[in-house]
mmCIF file of C-alpha atoms in Angstrom:
data_model
loop_
_atom_site.group_PDB
_atom_site.id
_atom_site.type_symbol
_atom_site.label_atom_id
_atom_site.label_comp_id
_atom_site.label_asym_id
_atom_site.label_seq_id
_atom_site.Cartn_x
_atom_site.Cartn_y
_atom_site.Cartn_z
ATOM 1 C CA MET A 279 -66.904 -37.424 142.871
ATOM 2 C CA LYS A 280 -65.132 -39.115 145.780
ATOM 3 C CA LYS A 281 -66.402 -42.481 144.505
ATOM 4 C CA PHE A 282 -64.842 -41.702 141.089
ATOM 5 C CA TYR A 283 -61.440 -40.893 142.583
ATOM 6 C CA LEU A 284 -61.590 -43.981 144.791
ATOM 7 C CA SER A 285 -62.450 -46.107 141.723
ATOM 8 C CA MET A 286 -59.535 -44.629 139.724
ATOM 9 C CA LEU A 287 -57.141 -45.161 142.624
ATOM 10 C CA LEU A 288 -58.260 -48.775 143.004
ATOM 11 C CA ALA A 289 -57.805 -49.375 139.227
ATOM 12 C CA MET A 290 -54.307 -47.864 139.291
ATOM 13 C CA VAL A 291 -53.348 -50.015 142.290
ATOM 14 C CA THR A 292 -54.701 -53.095 140.532
ATOM 15 C CA ILE A 293 -52.812 -52.349 137.307
ATOM 16 C CA SER A 294 -49.624 -51.623 139.249
ATOM 17 C CA SER A 295 -49.939 -54.874 141.175
ATOM 18 C CA PHE A 296 -50.549 -56.815 137.989
ATOM 19 C CA ALA A 297 -47.548 -55.223 136.279
ATOM 20 C CA GLN A 298 -45.370 -56.065 139.230
ATOM 21 C CA GLU A 299 -46.688 -59.600 139.217
ATOM 22 C CA LYS A 300 -45.850 -59.919 135.491
ATOM 23 C CA LYS A 301 -42.273 -58.933 136.145
ATOM 24 C CA THR A 302 -41.838 -61.987 138.372
ATOM 25 C CA ILE A 303 -42.816 -64.379 135.525
ATOM 26 C CA GLN A 304 -39.745 -66.143 134.210
ATOM 27 C CA LEU A 305 -39.516 -67.761 130.828
ATOM 28 C CA PRO A 306 -37.930 -71.224 130.549
ATOM 29 C CA SER A 307 -34.190 -70.918 129.862
ATOM 30 C CA TRP A 308 -34.484 -72.940 126.686
ATOM 31 C CA LEU A 309 -36.945 -70.378 125.343
ATOM 32 C CA THR A 310 -34.848 -67.341 126.213
ATOM 33 C CA ASP A 311 -31.901 -68.886 124.282
ATOM 34 C CA VAL A 312 -33.902 -69.257 121.034
ATOM 35 C CA LYS A 313 -32.524 -67.335 118.041
ATOM 36 C CA LEU A 314 -34.420 -66.513 114.871
ATOM 37 C CA SER A 315 -32.332 -65.955 111.733
ATOM 38 C CA GLY A 316 -32.458 -66.375 108.027
ATOM 39 C CA TYR A 317 -31.201 -65.339 104.619
ATOM 40 C CA GLY A 318 -32.276 -64.760 101.061
ATOM 41 C CA MET A 319 -30.508 -65.205 97.720
ATOM 42 C CA LEU A 320 -32.042 -63.212 94.840
ATOM 43 C CA GLN A 321 -30.771 -64.254 91.400
ATOM 44 C CA TYR A 322 -30.686 -63.223 87.782
ATOM 45 C CA GLN A 323 -29.321 -65.766 85.322
ATOM 46 C CA GLY A 324 -28.983 -65.764 81.561
ATOM 47 C CA LEU A 325 -27.461 -68.279 79.105
ATOM 48 C CA ASP A 326 -27.255 -68.454 75.344
ATOM 49 C CA LYS A 327 -27.333 -72.230 74.821
ATOM 50 C CA GLU A 328 -28.673 -73.098 71.401
ATOM 51 C CA ASP A 329 -32.394 -74.079 71.502
ATOM 52 C CA ALA A 330 -32.404 -73.508 75.246
ATOM 53 C CA LYS A 331 -31.854 -69.801 75.730
ATOM 54 C CA GLU A 332 -32.838 -68.499 79.128
ATOM 55 C CA ASN A 333 -32.857 -65.232 80.982
ATOM 56 C CA ALA A 334 -34.841 -64.917 84.168
ATOM 57 C CA PHE A 335 -35.033 -63.523 87.699
ATOM 58 C CA ASN A 336 -35.268 -66.161 90.347
ATOM 59 C CA LEU A 337 -35.575 -66.658 94.090
ATOM 60 C CA ARG A 338 -32.667 -69.031 94.527
ATOM 61 C CA LEU A 339 -33.164 -69.542 98.262
ATOM 62 C CA LEU A 340 -35.072 -68.143 101.204
ATOM 63 C CA ARG A 341 -34.516 -69.791 104.546
ATOM 64 C CA LEU A 342 -35.811 -69.169 108.074
ATOM 65 C CA SER A 343 -34.327 -70.931 111.045
ATOM 66 C CA LEU A 344 -34.812 -71.305 114.784
ATOM 67 C CA GLU A 345 -31.983 -72.548 116.944
ATOM 68 C CA GLY A 346 -31.101 -72.614 120.611
ATOM 69 C CA ARG A 347 -29.659 -74.551 123.521
ATOM 70 C CA ILE A 348 -31.078 -76.713 126.286
ATOM 71 C CA LYS A 349 -29.080 -76.932 129.485
ATOM 72 C CA GLN A 350 -25.948 -75.772 127.585
ATOM 73 C CA ASP A 351 -24.978 -79.312 126.581
ATOM 74 C CA TRP A 352 -27.686 -79.615 123.879
ATOM 75 C CA TYR A 353 -27.927 -77.557 120.695
ATOM 76 C CA TRP A 354 -30.961 -77.765 118.398
ATOM 77 C CA LYS A 355 -31.987 -76.285 115.065
ATOM 78 C CA MET A 356 -34.990 -76.227 112.753
ATOM 79 C CA GLN A 357 -34.816 -74.643 109.259
ATOM 80 C CA LEU A 358 -37.452 -74.015 106.610
ATOM 81 C CA GLN A 359 -36.637 -73.427 102.934
ATOM 82 C CA ILE A 360 -38.784 -71.633 100.382
ATOM 83 C CA ASN A 361 -37.933 -71.487 96.668
ATOM 84 C CA GLY A 362 -39.093 -72.580 93.264
ATOM 85 C CA ASN A 363 -42.245 -74.633 92.852
ATOM 86 C CA ILE A 364 -44.548 -74.911 95.928
ATOM 87 C CA SER A 365 -46.786 -77.624 94.438
ATOM 88 C CA SER A 366 -45.120 -80.595 96.142
ATOM 89 C CA LEU A 367 -43.560 -81.569 99.480
ATOM 90 C CA ASN A 368 -40.153 -82.223 98.007
ATOM 91 C CA ALA A 369 -39.920 -78.829 96.258
ATOM 92 C CA SER A 370 -40.946 -75.885 98.382
ATOM 93 C CA PRO A 371 -41.613 -74.941 101.113
ATOM 94 C CA ARG A 372 -40.011 -77.745 103.066
ATOM 95 C CA ILE A 373 -38.139 -78.549 106.265
ATOM 96 C CA VAL A 374 -34.437 -78.947 105.545
ATOM 97 C CA ASP A 375 -33.027 -79.142 109.046
ATOM 98 C CA ALA A 376 -34.546 -80.591 112.225
ATOM 99 C CA PHE A 377 -32.011 -81.938 114.656
ATOM 100 C CA ALA A 378 -30.518 -81.904 118.150
ATOM 101 C CA GLU A 379 -26.892 -82.420 119.096
ATOM 102 C CA TRP A 380 -25.295 -83.292 122.430
ATOM 103 C CA GLN A 381 -22.125 -81.130 122.615
ATOM 104 C CA LYS A 382 -20.778 -81.723 126.086
ATOM 105 C CA TYR A 383 -17.473 -83.058 124.822
ATOM 106 C CA LYS A 384 -15.847 -81.543 121.715
ATOM 107 C CA PHE A 385 -14.102 -84.860 120.953
ATOM 108 C CA PHE A 386 -17.431 -86.827 121.006
ATOM 109 C CA MET A 387 -20.646 -85.085 119.957
ATOM 110 C CA VAL A 388 -23.843 -86.897 118.989
ATOM 111 C CA LYS A 389 -26.356 -85.531 116.477
ATOM 112 C CA ALA A 390 -29.781 -86.961 115.625
ATOM 113 C CA GLY A 391 -32.477 -85.814 113.177
ATOM 114 C CA GLN A 392 -32.330 -84.378 109.688
ATOM 115 C CA PHE A 393 -29.138 -82.577 108.714
ATOM 116 C CA LYS A 394 -26.204 -82.394 106.263
ATOM 117 C CA ARG A 395 -24.572 -85.654 105.203
ATOM 118 C CA PRO A 396 -20.948 -85.799 106.436
ATOM 119 C CA PHE A 397 -19.565 -86.041 102.907
ATOM 120 C CA THR A 398 -17.076 -83.609 101.340
ATOM 121 C CA PHE A 399 -15.879 -80.234 102.634
ATOM 122 C CA GLU A 400 -18.268 -78.235 100.412
ATOM 123 C CA ASN A 401 -21.540 -79.936 101.204
ATOM 124 C CA PRO A 402 -21.922 -78.546 104.779
ATOM 125 C CA MET A 403 -20.950 -75.037 103.772
ATOM 126 C CA HIS A 404 -23.446 -72.132 103.901
ATOM 127 C CA PRO A 405 -24.688 -71.357 100.347
ATOM 128 C CA ILE A 406 -23.511 -67.743 100.601
ATOM 129 C CA THR A 407 -20.023 -68.361 102.011
ATOM 130 C CA GLN A 408 -19.520 -71.333 99.633
ATOM 131 C CA GLY A 409 -18.608 -68.545 97.241
ATOM 132 C CA PHE A 410 -20.077 -69.362 93.783
ATOM 133 C CA MET A 411 -23.397 -69.306 91.929
ATOM 134 C CA SER A 412 -24.034 -72.915 93.017
ATOM 135 C CA TYR A 413 -22.342 -75.805 94.663
ATOM 136 C CA SER A 414 -19.933 -77.610 92.380
ATOM 137 C CA GLN A 415 -21.287 -80.216 89.946
ATOM 138 C CA PRO A 416 -19.640 -83.214 91.681
ATOM 139 C CA VAL A 417 -21.123 -82.188 95.031
ATOM 140 C CA SER A 418 -24.548 -81.477 93.535
ATOM 141 C CA LYS A 419 -24.676 -84.792 91.647
ATOM 142 C CA LEU A 420 -22.998 -87.028 94.206
ATOM 143 C CA ALA A 421 -23.914 -85.619 97.629
ATOM 144 C CA GLY A 422 -27.712 -85.358 97.419
ATOM 145 C CA PHE A 423 -28.595 -81.983 95.910
ATOM 146 C CA SER A 424 -29.697 -83.074 92.414
ATOM 147 C CA ASP A 425 -28.361 -86.584 92.829
ATOM 148 C CA ARG A 426 -27.391 -88.929 90.030
ATOM 149 C CA THR A 427 -29.649 -91.606 91.536
ATOM 150 C CA GLY A 428 -32.754 -89.480 90.926
ATOM 151 C CA GLU A 429 -33.252 -88.861 94.651
ATOM 152 C CA HIS A 430 -35.544 -85.860 95.188
ATOM 153 C CA ALA A 431 -33.763 -82.552 95.863
ATOM 154 C CA SER A 432 -32.435 -82.832 99.424
ATOM 155 C CA ASN A 433 -29.806 -80.058 99.702
ATOM 156 C CA GLY A 434 -27.169 -82.625 100.726
ATOM 157 C CA ARG A 435 -29.198 -83.812 103.717
ATOM 158 C CA ASP A 436 -30.712 -87.021 105.093
ATOM 159 C CA ILE A 437 -32.271 -88.357 108.286
ATOM 160 C CA GLY A 438 -30.055 -90.234 110.705
ATOM 161 C CA LEU A 439 -27.637 -90.377 113.620
ATOM 162 C CA GLN A 440 -24.022 -89.093 113.617
ATOM 163 C CA ILE A 441 -21.039 -88.831 115.934
ATOM 164 C CA GLN A 442 -18.206 -86.345 115.399
ATOM 165 C CA GLY A 443 -15.434 -84.574 117.190
ATOM 166 C CA ASP A 444 -12.084 -82.809 117.206
ATOM 167 C CA PHE A 445 -9.084 -84.088 119.163
ATOM 168 C CA LEU A 446 -5.294 -84.405 119.293
ATOM 169 C CA PRO A 447 -4.536 -80.807 120.413
ATOM 170 C CA ASN A 448 -1.099 -79.377 119.706
ATOM 171 C CA ALA A 449 1.000 -77.262 122.133
ATOM 172 C CA ALA A 450 -1.130 -74.204 121.293
ATOM 173 C CA GLY A 451 -4.359 -76.107 122.092
ATOM 174 C CA ARG A 452 -5.505 -76.313 118.452
ATOM 175 C CA ASN A 453 -6.883 -79.706 117.510
ATOM 176 C CA LEU A 454 -5.151 -81.476 114.626
ATOM 177 C CA LEU A 455 -7.693 -84.144 113.767
ATOM 178 C CA HIS A 456 -11.432 -84.229 113.042
ATOM 179 C CA TYR A 457 -13.675 -87.255 112.498
ATOM 180 C CA GLN A 458 -17.380 -87.736 111.656
ATOM 181 C CA VAL A 459 -19.424 -90.857 110.895
ATOM 182 C CA GLY A 460 -23.167 -91.369 110.598
ATOM 183 C CA VAL A 461 -25.910 -93.838 109.677
ATOM 184 C CA PHE A 462 -28.750 -92.555 107.491
ATOM 185 C CA ASN A 463 -31.971 -93.710 105.751
ATOM 186 C CA GLY A 464 -30.488 -93.104 102.325
ATOM 187 C CA GLU A 465 -33.640 -91.509 100.896
ATOM 188 C CA GLY A 466 -32.983 -87.806 101.409
ATOM 189 C CA ILE A 467 -34.994 -85.305 103.419
ATOM 190 C CA ASN A 468 -38.490 -85.856 104.760
ATOM 191 C CA GLN A 469 -38.569 -89.538 103.735
ATOM 192 C CA LYS A 470 -38.639 -92.823 105.659
ATOM 193 C CA ASP A 471 -36.312 -95.650 104.705
ATOM 194 C CA LYS A 472 -37.975 -97.601 101.885
ATOM 195 C CA ASP A 473 -35.814 -100.742 101.865
ATOM 196 C CA ASN A 474 -34.784 -100.999 105.523
ATOM 197 C CA LYS A 475 -31.114 -100.670 104.497
ATOM 198 C CA LYS A 476 -29.060 -97.829 105.865
ATOM 199 C CA ASP A 477 -26.305 -95.612 104.386
ATOM 200 C CA LEU A 478 -23.000 -95.368 106.260
ATOM 201 C CA ILE A 479 -21.137 -92.126 105.614
ATOM 202 C CA GLY A 480 -17.985 -90.799 107.273
ATOM 203 C CA GLY A 481 -14.918 -88.633 106.920
ATOM 204 C CA ILE A 482 -11.687 -87.748 108.624
ATOM 205 C CA TRP A 483 -9.263 -84.853 108.112
ATOM 206 C CA VAL A 484 -6.070 -83.474 109.497
ATOM 207 C CA MET A 485 -5.368 -79.780 110.248
ATOM 208 C CA PRO A 486 -1.557 -79.536 110.413
ATOM 209 C CA ILE A 487 -1.389 -75.734 110.254
ATOM 210 C CA PRO A 488 -3.953 -72.962 110.798
ATOM 211 C CA GLY A 489 -6.323 -72.703 107.854
ATOM 212 C CA LEU A 490 -5.301 -75.960 106.186
ATOM 213 C CA ARG A 491 -7.294 -79.224 106.232
ATOM 214 C CA ILE A 492 -6.795 -82.376 104.166
ATOM 215 C CA GLY A 493 -9.464 -85.041 104.278
ATOM 216 C CA ALA A 494 -10.953 -88.243 102.904
ATOM 217 C CA PHE A 495 -14.588 -89.420 102.912
ATOM 218 C CA GLY A 496 -16.472 -92.634 102.276
ATOM 219 C CA TRP A 497 -20.103 -93.573 101.624
ATOM 220 C CA THR A 498 -21.748 -96.938 101.194
ATOM 221 C CA GLY A 499 -25.432 -97.713 101.049
ATOM 222 C CA THR A 500 -28.498 -98.292 98.790
ATOM 223 C CA ARG A 501 -31.436 -96.433 97.352
ATOM 224 C CA TYR A 502 -34.821 -98.039 96.654
ATOM 225 C CA MET A 503 -35.866 -96.758 93.249
ATOM 226 C CA THR A 504 -37.383 -97.490 89.859
ATOM 227 C CA THR A 505 -34.680 -98.218 87.317
ATOM 228 C CA SER A 506 -34.890 -98.668 83.545
ATOM 229 C CA GLU A 507 -32.582 -100.163 80.936
ATOM 230 C CA THR A 508 -32.534 -101.168 77.293
ATOM 231 C CA VAL A 509 -32.401 -104.942 76.897
ATOM 232 C CA ASN A 510 -30.146 -106.748 74.419
ATOM 233 C CA GLY A 511 -29.510 -103.650 72.419
ATOM 234 C CA SER A 512 -33.149 -103.557 71.310
ATOM 235 C CA LEU A 513 -35.667 -100.801 71.694
ATOM 236 C CA ASP A 514 -37.370 -102.651 74.564
ATOM 237 C CA VAL A 515 -36.974 -100.834 77.878
ATOM 238 C CA VAL A 516 -37.371 -102.850 81.068
ATOM 239 C CA SER A 517 -38.287 -101.048 84.312
ATOM 240 C CA LYS A 518 -38.293 -102.418 87.814
ATOM 241 C CA THR A 519 -38.213 -101.196 91.391
ATOM 242 C CA GLU A 520 -35.185 -102.369 93.395
ATOM 243 C CA SER A 521 -32.540 -101.443 95.966
ATOM 244 C CA VAL A 522 -29.610 -100.087 94.023
ATOM 245 C CA ARG A 523 -26.151 -100.119 95.627
ATOM 246 C CA LYS A 524 -24.126 -96.919 95.825
ATOM 247 C CA ASN A 525 -20.460 -96.610 96.890
ATOM 248 C CA ARG A 526 -18.720 -93.260 96.881
ATOM 249 C CA TYR A 527 -15.484 -91.713 98.099
ATOM 250 C CA ALA A 528 -13.948 -88.249 98.031
ATOM 251 C CA PHE A 529 -10.600 -86.640 98.600
ATOM 252 C CA SER A 530 -10.532 -83.009 99.726
ATOM 253 C CA ALA A 531 -8.130 -80.185 100.485
ATOM 254 C CA GLU A 532 -8.723 -76.591 101.578
ATOM 255 C CA TYR A 533 -6.654 -73.642 102.706
ATOM 256 C CA ALA A 534 -8.648 -70.666 104.100
ATOM 257 C CA GLN A 535 -6.675 -67.995 105.897
ATOM 258 C CA ASN A 536 -6.424 -64.150 105.909
ATOM 259 C CA ASP A 537 -9.426 -63.858 103.567
ATOM 260 C CA TRP A 538 -7.811 -66.184 100.937
ATOM 261 C CA THR A 539 -9.454 -69.497 100.025
ATOM 262 C CA PHE A 540 -8.173 -72.374 97.921
ATOM 263 C CA ARG A 541 -10.262 -75.571 97.759
ATOM 264 C CA SER A 542 -10.314 -78.729 95.616
ATOM 265 C CA GLU A 543 -12.201 -82.015 95.804
ATOM 266 C CA TYR A 544 -12.479 -85.199 93.748
ATOM 267 C CA ILE A 545 -15.538 -87.450 94.095
ATOM 268 C CA HIS A 546 -16.024 -90.945 92.645
ATOM 269 C CA SER A 547 -19.264 -92.876 92.534
ATOM 270 C CA GLN A 548 -19.992 -96.541 91.782
ATOM 271 C CA GLY A 549 -23.663 -97.449 91.490
ATOM 272 C CA TYR A 550 -26.355 -97.189 88.810
ATOM 273 C CA ALA A 551 -28.396 -94.065 88.115
ATOM 274 C CA ALA A 552 -32.146 -94.412 87.577
ATOM 275 C CA ASN A 553 -31.318 -94.972 83.917
ATOM 276 C CA LYS A 554 -29.002 -97.966 83.935
ATOM 277 C CA ASP A 555 -27.961 -97.308 80.333
ATOM 278 C CA LYS A 556 -25.733 -94.546 81.762
ATOM 279 C CA GLY A 557 -23.548 -97.170 83.428
ATOM 280 C CA ASP A 558 -22.573 -97.581 87.052
ATOM 281 C CA LYS A 559 -19.711 -95.133 87.424
ATOM 282 C CA ALA A 560 -19.441 -91.337 87.592
ATOM 283 C CA ASP A 561 -16.924 -88.859 88.949
ATOM 284 C CA GLY A 562 -16.071 -85.217 89.167
ATOM 285 C CA PHE A 563 -13.466 -82.691 90.229
ATOM 286 C CA TYR A 564 -13.321 -78.993 91.037
ATOM 287 C CA ALA A 565 -10.663 -76.517 92.033
ATOM 288 C CA LEU A 566 -11.268 -72.896 93.089
ATOM 289 C CA ALA A 567 -9.533 -69.826 94.385
ATOM 290 C CA ILE A 568 -11.011 -66.760 96.137
ATOM 291 C CA ALA A 569 -8.659 -63.790 96.529
ATOM 292 C CA PRO A 570 -9.286 -60.485 98.367
ATOM 293 C CA ILE A 571 -9.140 -57.309 96.294
ATOM 294 C CA ILE A 572 -10.160 -55.328 99.363
ATOM 295 C CA LYS A 573 -9.791 -57.471 102.450
ATOM 296 C CA ASN A 574 -13.132 -58.609 103.911
ATOM 297 C CA LYS A 575 -14.854 -56.342 101.388
ATOM 298 C CA MET A 576 -14.292 -57.389 97.760
ATOM 299 C CA HIS A 577 -13.046 -60.615 96.193
ATOM 300 C CA ALA A 578 -12.062 -62.044 92.801
ATOM 301 C CA LYS A 579 -12.900 -65.725 92.136
ATOM 302 C CA VAL A 580 -12.100 -68.489 89.653
ATOM 303 C CA ARG A 581 -13.337 -72.096 89.516
ATOM 304 C CA TYR A 582 -12.783 -75.109 87.260
ATOM 305 C CA ASP A 583 -15.679 -77.535 87.682
ATOM 306 C CA VAL A 584 -16.083 -80.804 85.741
ATOM 307 C CA TYR A 585 -18.564 -83.688 86.171
ATOM 308 C CA ARG A 586 -18.494 -86.905 84.120
ATOM 309 C CA ASP A 587 -21.879 -88.644 84.322
ATOM 310 C CA GLN A 588 -20.504 -91.920 82.966
ATOM 311 C CA LYS A 589 -16.859 -91.470 83.999
ATOM 312 C CA THR A 590 -15.877 -90.796 80.409
ATOM 313 C CA TRP A 591 -14.785 -87.517 78.833
ATOM 314 C CA GLY A 592 -17.548 -87.942 76.270
ATOM 315 C CA SER A 593 -20.111 -87.563 79.086
ATOM 316 C CA SER A 594 -18.399 -84.597 80.734
ATOM 317 C CA LYS A 595 -19.816 -81.159 81.480
ATOM 318 C CA THR A 596 -17.275 -78.444 82.366
ATOM 319 C CA TYR A 597 -17.650 -74.938 83.777
ATOM 320 C CA TYR A 598 -14.810 -72.395 83.457
ATOM 321 C CA GLU A 599 -15.864 -69.678 85.916
ATOM 322 C CA VAL A 600 -14.696 -66.200 86.884
ATOM 323 C CA GLY A 601 -16.486 -63.844 89.217
ATOM 324 C CA ALA A 602 -16.352 -61.149 91.938
ATOM 325 C CA ASP A 603 -18.300 -60.105 94.980
ATOM 326 C CA TYR A 604 -18.682 -56.940 96.983
ATOM 327 C CA LEU A 605 -19.797 -56.859 100.651
ATOM 328 C CA PHE A 606 -21.753 -53.763 101.633
ATOM 329 C CA SER A 607 -21.725 -55.239 105.149
ATOM 330 C CA LYS A 608 -21.432 -58.685 106.699
ATOM 331 C CA ASN A 609 -25.153 -59.144 106.046
ATOM 332 C CA LEU A 610 -25.453 -57.839 102.481
ATOM 333 C CA GLN A 611 -23.454 -58.590 99.345
ATOM 334 C CA VAL A 612 -23.748 -58.496 95.565
ATOM 335 C CA TYR A 613 -22.157 -61.122 93.368
ATOM 336 C CA LEU A 614 -21.381 -61.433 89.623
ATOM 337 C CA GLU A 615 -20.135 -64.505 87.764
ATOM 338 C CA TYR A 616 -19.409 -65.460 84.162
ATOM 339 C CA ALA A 617 -19.013 -69.085 83.008
ATOM 340 C CA ARG A 618 -18.061 -70.721 79.748
ATOM 341 C CA VAL A 619 -19.794 -74.104 79.634
ATOM 342 C CA ASN A 620 -18.741 -77.104 77.594
ATOM 343 C CA GLU A 621 -21.067 -80.110 77.209
ATOM 344 C CA ARG A 622 -19.331 -82.842 75.316
ATOM 345 C CA ALA A 623 -22.331 -85.198 75.195
ATOM 346 C CA THR A 624 -24.337 -82.628 73.220
ATOM 347 C CA HIS A 625 -21.337 -81.032 71.494
ATOM 348 C CA SER A 626 -22.387 -77.614 72.705
ATOM 349 C CA ASN A 627 -20.551 -74.632 74.173
ATOM 350 C CA TYR A 628 -22.349 -71.614 75.611
ATOM 351 C CA ASN A 629 -22.056 -68.632 77.938
ATOM 352 C CA LEU A 630 -23.742 -68.160 81.307
ATOM 353 C CA VAL A 631 -24.034 -65.028 83.446
ATOM 354 C CA ASP A 632 -25.228 -65.031 87.027
ATOM 355 C CA VAL A 633 -25.921 -62.038 89.277
ATOM 356 C CA GLU A 634 -27.036 -62.340 92.885
ATOM 357 C CA LEU A 635 -28.033 -60.161 95.794
ATOM 358 C CA ASP A 636 -27.636 -62.028 99.083
ATOM 359 C CA PHE A 637 -28.749 -60.844 102.506
ATOM 360 C CA ARG A 638 -28.923 -62.256 106.032
ATOM 361 C CA PHE A 639 -30.734 -61.284 109.171
#
């Protein structure tokens, strides 16, 4: 019996010593700073377009991200997206963000990896706080979401190197000027450069009063792709693989203060689409307003959104949108939107309804 008690005592001492030893183990600081987060956007959408009626539930987006800091001066992030078709690399699931940024000086920060292109105000915005059922048509078509060039869906991102910063502080210490410029592959996410020619993208904006920013952006580069065109007005279609030039610019303005938001952007593109018969110019414009019904709880929204695929009104597609959202908490909201859609190229008008439940964690 004494042997039993001695054995139990020895075991307890061993476990206690082991537990105390474990307490002295310290994790690396970069690991203790890691944060796991994510969000989901559940969607129902219906439209009554002639010969293309649709009504379906959909997983618009599900994203998981890891982010953290290394020695305080470095910030890093990795983000995975799941939605739609999972049969190919460029659909889902896929890595959308994988970058590190040196942030020691707010007037000069350096980012490298895969991240948002520095083009337009709307492109870098979070899909939930952007405010509507989708990014505007001009941003979607001319910033790398469902791009006019035929680039695979890239959520406005590319692989490259960027510098950015805020400077020129006023008497209150608020910076009045922001700049950002980067060099990118020009092929979208998860792709190497195919023609060894890089895209140069940049923007600058002023912030004269709290909540207001006015900016301009530029983008010049190429995309290596297969193009097709009808030759000499005949039925013969010629296809070839080549580096196609693209030059784009945008003008932007936004006022966001006291739960009110007003934003408008114009984007112009020069450069052929995959189908050269569409011409080498396109443009688009949107204007929106988000007004609080109950501050930080419920909002009413309107947006005018037009995209001209050949920079002619005959090629335009226009959304007239109204909607509302309700926030159960900062991490859960429901959203309803109605849009009247006009497609001049197909001479069709139809109605669209979108309902979403968005959550974050």
